[in-house]
Structures are given as C-alpha cells and as structure tokens.
Short mmCIF file of C-alpha atoms and ligand atoms in Angstrom, two decimals:
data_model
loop_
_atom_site.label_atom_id
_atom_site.label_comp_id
_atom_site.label_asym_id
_atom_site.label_seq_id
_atom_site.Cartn_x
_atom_site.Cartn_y
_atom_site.Cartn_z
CA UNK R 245 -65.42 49.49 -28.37
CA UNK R 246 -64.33 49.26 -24.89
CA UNK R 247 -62.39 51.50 -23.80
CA UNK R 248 -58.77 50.61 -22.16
CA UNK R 249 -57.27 52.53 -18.98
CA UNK R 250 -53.69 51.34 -17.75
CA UNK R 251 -52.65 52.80 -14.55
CA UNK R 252 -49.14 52.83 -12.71
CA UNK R 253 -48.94 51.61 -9.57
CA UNK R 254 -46.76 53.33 -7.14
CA UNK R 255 -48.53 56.88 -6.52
CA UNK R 256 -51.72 56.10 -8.20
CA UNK R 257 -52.97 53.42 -6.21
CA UNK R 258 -50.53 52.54 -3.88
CA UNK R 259 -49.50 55.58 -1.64
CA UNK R 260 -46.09 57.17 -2.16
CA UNK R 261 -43.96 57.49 -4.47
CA UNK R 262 -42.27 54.03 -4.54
CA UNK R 263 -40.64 51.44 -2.55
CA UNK R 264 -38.24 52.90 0.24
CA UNK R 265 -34.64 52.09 0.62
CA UNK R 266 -35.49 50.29 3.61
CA UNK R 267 -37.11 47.35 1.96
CA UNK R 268 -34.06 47.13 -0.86
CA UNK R 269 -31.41 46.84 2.50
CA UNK R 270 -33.66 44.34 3.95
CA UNK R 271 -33.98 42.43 0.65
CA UNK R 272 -30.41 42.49 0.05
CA UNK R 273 -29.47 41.26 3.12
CA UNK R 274 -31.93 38.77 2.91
CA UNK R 275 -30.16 37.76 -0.33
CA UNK R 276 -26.51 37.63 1.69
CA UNK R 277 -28.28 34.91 3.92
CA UNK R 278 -30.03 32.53 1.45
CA UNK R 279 -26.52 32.80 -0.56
CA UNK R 280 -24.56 32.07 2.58
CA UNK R 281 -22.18 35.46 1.64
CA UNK R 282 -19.99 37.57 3.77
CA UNK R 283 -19.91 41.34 2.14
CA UNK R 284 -17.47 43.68 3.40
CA UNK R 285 -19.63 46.86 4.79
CA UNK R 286 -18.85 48.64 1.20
CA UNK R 287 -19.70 45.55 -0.94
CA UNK R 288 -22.72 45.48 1.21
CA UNK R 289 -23.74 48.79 0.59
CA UNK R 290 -23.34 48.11 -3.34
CA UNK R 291 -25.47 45.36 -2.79
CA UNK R 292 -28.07 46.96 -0.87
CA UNK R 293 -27.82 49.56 -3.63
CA UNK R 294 -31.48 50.03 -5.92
CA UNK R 295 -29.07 49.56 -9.13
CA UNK R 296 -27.81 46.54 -11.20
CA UNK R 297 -24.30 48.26 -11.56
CA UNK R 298 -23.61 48.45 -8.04
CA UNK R 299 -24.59 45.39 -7.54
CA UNK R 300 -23.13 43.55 -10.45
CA UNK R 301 -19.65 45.17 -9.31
CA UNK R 302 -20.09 43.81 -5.61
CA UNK R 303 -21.51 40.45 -6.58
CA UNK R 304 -18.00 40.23 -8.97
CA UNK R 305 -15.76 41.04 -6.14
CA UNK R 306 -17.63 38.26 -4.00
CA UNK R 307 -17.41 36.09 -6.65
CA UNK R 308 -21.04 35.24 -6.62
CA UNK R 309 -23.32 34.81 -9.94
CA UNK R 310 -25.09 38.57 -10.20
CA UNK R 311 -27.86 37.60 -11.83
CA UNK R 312 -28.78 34.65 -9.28
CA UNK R 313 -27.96 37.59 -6.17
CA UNK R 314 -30.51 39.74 -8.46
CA UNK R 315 -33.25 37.25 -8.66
CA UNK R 316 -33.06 36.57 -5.05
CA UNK R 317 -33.23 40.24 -3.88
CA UNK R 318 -36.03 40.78 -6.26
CA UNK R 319 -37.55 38.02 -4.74
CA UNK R 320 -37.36 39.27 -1.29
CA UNK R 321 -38.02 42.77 -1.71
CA UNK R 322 -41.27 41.06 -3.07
CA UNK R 323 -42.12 39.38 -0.29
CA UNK R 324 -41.09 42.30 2.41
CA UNK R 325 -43.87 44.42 -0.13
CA UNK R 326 -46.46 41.81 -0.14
CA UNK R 327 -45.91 42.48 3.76
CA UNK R 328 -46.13 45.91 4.40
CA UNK R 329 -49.15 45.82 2.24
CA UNK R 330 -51.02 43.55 3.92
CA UNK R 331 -50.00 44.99 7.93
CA UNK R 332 -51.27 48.16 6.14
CA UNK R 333 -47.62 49.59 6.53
CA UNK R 334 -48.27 50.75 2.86
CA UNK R 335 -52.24 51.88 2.45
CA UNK R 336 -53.96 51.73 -0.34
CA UNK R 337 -55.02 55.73 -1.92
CA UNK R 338 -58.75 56.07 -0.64
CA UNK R 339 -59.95 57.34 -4.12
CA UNK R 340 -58.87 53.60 -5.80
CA UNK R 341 -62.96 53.03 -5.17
CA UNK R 342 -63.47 54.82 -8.27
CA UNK R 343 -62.23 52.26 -9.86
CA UNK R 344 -64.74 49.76 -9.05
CA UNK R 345 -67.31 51.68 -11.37
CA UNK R 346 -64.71 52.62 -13.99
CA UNK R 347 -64.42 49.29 -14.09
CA UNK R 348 -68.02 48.81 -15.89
CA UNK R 349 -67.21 51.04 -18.70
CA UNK R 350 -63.30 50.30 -18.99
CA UNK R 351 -60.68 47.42 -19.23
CA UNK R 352 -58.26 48.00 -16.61
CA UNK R 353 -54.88 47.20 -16.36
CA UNK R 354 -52.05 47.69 -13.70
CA UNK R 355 -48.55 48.82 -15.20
CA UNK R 356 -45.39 49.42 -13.01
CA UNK R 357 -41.60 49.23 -13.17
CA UNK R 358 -41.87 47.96 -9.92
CA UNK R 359 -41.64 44.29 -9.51
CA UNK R 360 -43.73 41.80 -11.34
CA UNK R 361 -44.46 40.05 -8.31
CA UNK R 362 -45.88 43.19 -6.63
CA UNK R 363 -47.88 44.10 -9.16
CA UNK R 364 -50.04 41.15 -10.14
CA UNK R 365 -50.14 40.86 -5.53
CA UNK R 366 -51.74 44.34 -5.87
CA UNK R 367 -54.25 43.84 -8.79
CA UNK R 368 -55.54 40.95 -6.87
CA UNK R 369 -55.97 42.71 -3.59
CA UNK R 370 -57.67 45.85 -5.71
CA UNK R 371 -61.82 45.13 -5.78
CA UNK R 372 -61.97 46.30 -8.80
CA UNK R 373 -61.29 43.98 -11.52
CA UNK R 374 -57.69 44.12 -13.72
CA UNK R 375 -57.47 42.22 -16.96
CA UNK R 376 -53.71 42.40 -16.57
CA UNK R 377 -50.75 43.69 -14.04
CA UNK R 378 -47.47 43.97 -15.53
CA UNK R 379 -43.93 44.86 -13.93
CA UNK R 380 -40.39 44.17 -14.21
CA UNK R 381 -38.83 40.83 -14.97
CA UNK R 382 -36.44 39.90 -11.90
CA UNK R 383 -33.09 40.08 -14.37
CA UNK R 384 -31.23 42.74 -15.48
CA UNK R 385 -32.52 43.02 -18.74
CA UNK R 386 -36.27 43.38 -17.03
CA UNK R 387 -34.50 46.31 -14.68
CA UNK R 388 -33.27 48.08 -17.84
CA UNK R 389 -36.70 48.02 -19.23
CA UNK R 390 -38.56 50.29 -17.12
CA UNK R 391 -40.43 53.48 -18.34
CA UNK R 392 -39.81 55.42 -19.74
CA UNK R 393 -39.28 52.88 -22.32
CA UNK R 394 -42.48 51.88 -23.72
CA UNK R 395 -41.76 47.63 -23.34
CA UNK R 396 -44.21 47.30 -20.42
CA UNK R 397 -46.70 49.03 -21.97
CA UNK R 398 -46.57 47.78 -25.26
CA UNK R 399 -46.20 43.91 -23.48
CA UNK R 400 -49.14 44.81 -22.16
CA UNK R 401 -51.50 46.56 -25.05
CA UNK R 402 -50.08 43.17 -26.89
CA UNK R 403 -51.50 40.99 -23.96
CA UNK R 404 -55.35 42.36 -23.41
CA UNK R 405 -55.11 43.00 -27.99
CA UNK R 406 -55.49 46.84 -28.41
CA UNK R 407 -53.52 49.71 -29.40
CA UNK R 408 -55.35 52.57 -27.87
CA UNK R 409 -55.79 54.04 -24.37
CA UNK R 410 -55.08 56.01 -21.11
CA UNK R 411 -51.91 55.65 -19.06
CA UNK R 412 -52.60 57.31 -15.59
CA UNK R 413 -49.51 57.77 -13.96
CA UNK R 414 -47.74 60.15 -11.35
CA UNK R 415 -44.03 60.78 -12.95
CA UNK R 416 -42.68 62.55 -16.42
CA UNK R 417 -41.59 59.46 -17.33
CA UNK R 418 -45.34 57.18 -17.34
CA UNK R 419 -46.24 60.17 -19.86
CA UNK R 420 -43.13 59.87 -22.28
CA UNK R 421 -43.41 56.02 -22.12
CA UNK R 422 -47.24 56.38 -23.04
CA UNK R 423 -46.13 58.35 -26.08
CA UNK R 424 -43.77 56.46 -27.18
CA UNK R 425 -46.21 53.10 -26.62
CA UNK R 426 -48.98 55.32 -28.63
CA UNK R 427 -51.26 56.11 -25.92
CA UNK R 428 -52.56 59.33 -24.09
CA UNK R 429 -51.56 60.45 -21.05
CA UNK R 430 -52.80 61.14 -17.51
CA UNK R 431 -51.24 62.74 -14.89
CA UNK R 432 -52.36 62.04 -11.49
CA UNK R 433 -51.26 64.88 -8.77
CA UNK R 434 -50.62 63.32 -5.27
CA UNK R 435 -48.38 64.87 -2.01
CA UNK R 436 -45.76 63.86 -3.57
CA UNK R 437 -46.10 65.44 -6.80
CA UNK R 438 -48.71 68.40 -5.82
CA UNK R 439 -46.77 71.35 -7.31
CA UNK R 440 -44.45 70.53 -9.84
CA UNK R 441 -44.70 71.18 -13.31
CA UNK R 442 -47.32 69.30 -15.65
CA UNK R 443 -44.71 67.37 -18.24
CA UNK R 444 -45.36 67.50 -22.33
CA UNK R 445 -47.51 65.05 -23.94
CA UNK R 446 -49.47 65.56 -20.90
CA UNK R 447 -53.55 65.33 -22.07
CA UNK R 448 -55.17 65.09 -18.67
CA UNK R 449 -54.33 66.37 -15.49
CA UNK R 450 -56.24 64.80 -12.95
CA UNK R 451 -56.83 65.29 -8.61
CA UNK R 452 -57.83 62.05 -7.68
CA UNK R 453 -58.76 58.90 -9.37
CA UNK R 454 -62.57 59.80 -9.50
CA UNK R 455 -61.81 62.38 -12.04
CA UNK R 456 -61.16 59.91 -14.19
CA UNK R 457 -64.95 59.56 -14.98
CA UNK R 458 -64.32 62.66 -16.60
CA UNK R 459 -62.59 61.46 -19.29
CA UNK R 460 -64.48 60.76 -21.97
CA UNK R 461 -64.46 57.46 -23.27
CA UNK R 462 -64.83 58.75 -26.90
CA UNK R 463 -60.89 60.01 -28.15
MG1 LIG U 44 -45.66 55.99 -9.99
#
C-alpha cells in the first residue's frame, strides 16, 4: 500500500509561521473599495481584524451583508498571497526538495487552515507532485473549521480514499487535529518554533523535511 503524507502549509513549506497582519489590512481594505463602504477608523479596524466576530459586528453597524464582506476579503488576501509568493516576498523552505523524492514512495497532500485559494496556488507551484491541497472555505462556517478540528483532514483522507497517514505540521494544534482525524503526527521544528515544547500525541519530531525519509513507511 502506498503510503499517505499530508503536510501543513504555513511553516512546513512555506516560511513563517502564517500570513501577517499586513496582508489581512490590505485585504480588508481592498474589500471597503470593491463594496464602495466608508468605515469609521474603529469599524475599520474590526474589519481589518483576522476574526469573523469582529468583522461580523462592523459589517452590522455598516449595514453591509458579512458574509459577502467575508468572501471578498478572503478573496483578496488570496490574491495579495499569490503575490508575495511569486515576487519571492514569501520564500519557499529550501528543504521542500525532499519532497520531490518522497514523492516516489508517498501520496502527498497539502493541508492548511489557511485559505483554499492559497493552498491549491502553492501545491501547484511545489515540483513535487500533490494529489490534493485543501484549506478553508471563504465563509464563516469554513473559518470555524480550522484545526484543530479534524474537518480538513478528514475532507481530505475522504478525497484521495484512505484512512491512514502522517500529518507534518509546525503547531500543537496540526497534532491534536491528526488525532482526532486518526492519523500520526509529525512535528516539524522551524525558527519559529525551535525551542518550545514537543506537544502530546506527538510520534515524530523532525529538523527539516528530509528527515522525513526517516520515517518508515511501514506503521
Ligand atoms: Mg503551520
């Protein structure tokens, strides 16, 4: 059987952490403009805000539809990724070459709560090959979905038809939403996460990507 590798995508192949503030303000405001709105500075900020409370509340007192002001952010914040990616603003890790021969023994598949969008741009700009990239739906309900719930993951096992595997990821919550979606658990030390504690459920620790070709296939 082949075996099946999932990795996250913010710290494990894309470097840092996760998106920056910067390109949330930039996608809200780009979201004022196509909507033709005119926030106070403090319904702005809410806006501008990386939470669907915040901005529900702000898109109420604006009287504009949240879920449409959602989509359109989402949308944006997208596109302003898709950017820095390819200006090389955001850099690729160097190790994500491992992948390439992984690739020969392992399904791969690219599992985020970032945005949907984002994550199916990244697979395709990866050389190695992904069977599937999953993120977040651009609604609320897709939002409230991240990991650690297991829906992304599970959406996903469901898509390439297994229900084993490896979830590499860089955060205590890709572990706990690999055990709750049934799979073990990798966790990949970058900068950011260099010396902080290993979290439960925890099977591998790895340094860098290539150190994945010393887990063995066999579980
Ligand atoms: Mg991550």
């Amino acid at each position: 059987m082949t075996e099946t590798i999932l990795l996250d995508m913010d710290g494990v192949v894309l470097e840092g952490p996760g998106t920056p503030q910067s390109v949330y303000d930039r996608a809200a405001d780009a979201a004022v403009d196509e909507l033709g709105l005119e926030p106070t500075d403090r319904q702005r900020a809410g806006l501008r805000s990386h939470g669907y409370e915040s901005v529900e509340s702000a898109c109420a007192a604006l009287g504009t539809d949240p879920r449409e002001f959602w989509r359109q952010k989402e949308e944006a914040a997208s596109r302003l990724a898709a950017e820095r990616i390819r200006s090389g603003e955001r850099a690729f890790y160097g190790d994500v070459a491992a992948l390439e021969s992984l690739a020969e023994r392992a399904t791969l598949a690219l599992v985020s709560n970032n945005r949907h969008e984002t994550a199916t741009f990244v697979a395709d700009h990866l050389s190695a090959p992904f069977a599937a990239a999953r993120g977040r739906e651009p609604t609320p309900e897709g939002f409230r979905r991240r990991k650690p719930n297991p829906h992304l993951l599970e959406e996903t096992l469901a898509e390439l038809g297994v229900e084993t595997g490896l979830y590499v990821g860089d955060r205590e919550t890709d572990a706990v939403a690999a055990e709750r979606a049934g799979l073990e658990a990798a966790y990949l030390r970058r900068s950011h996460n260099a010396d902080g504690p290993l979290p439960e459920a925890v099977t591998y620790e790895l340094e860098g990507l290539d150190d994945l070709r010393e887990v063995p296939a066999e579980r």
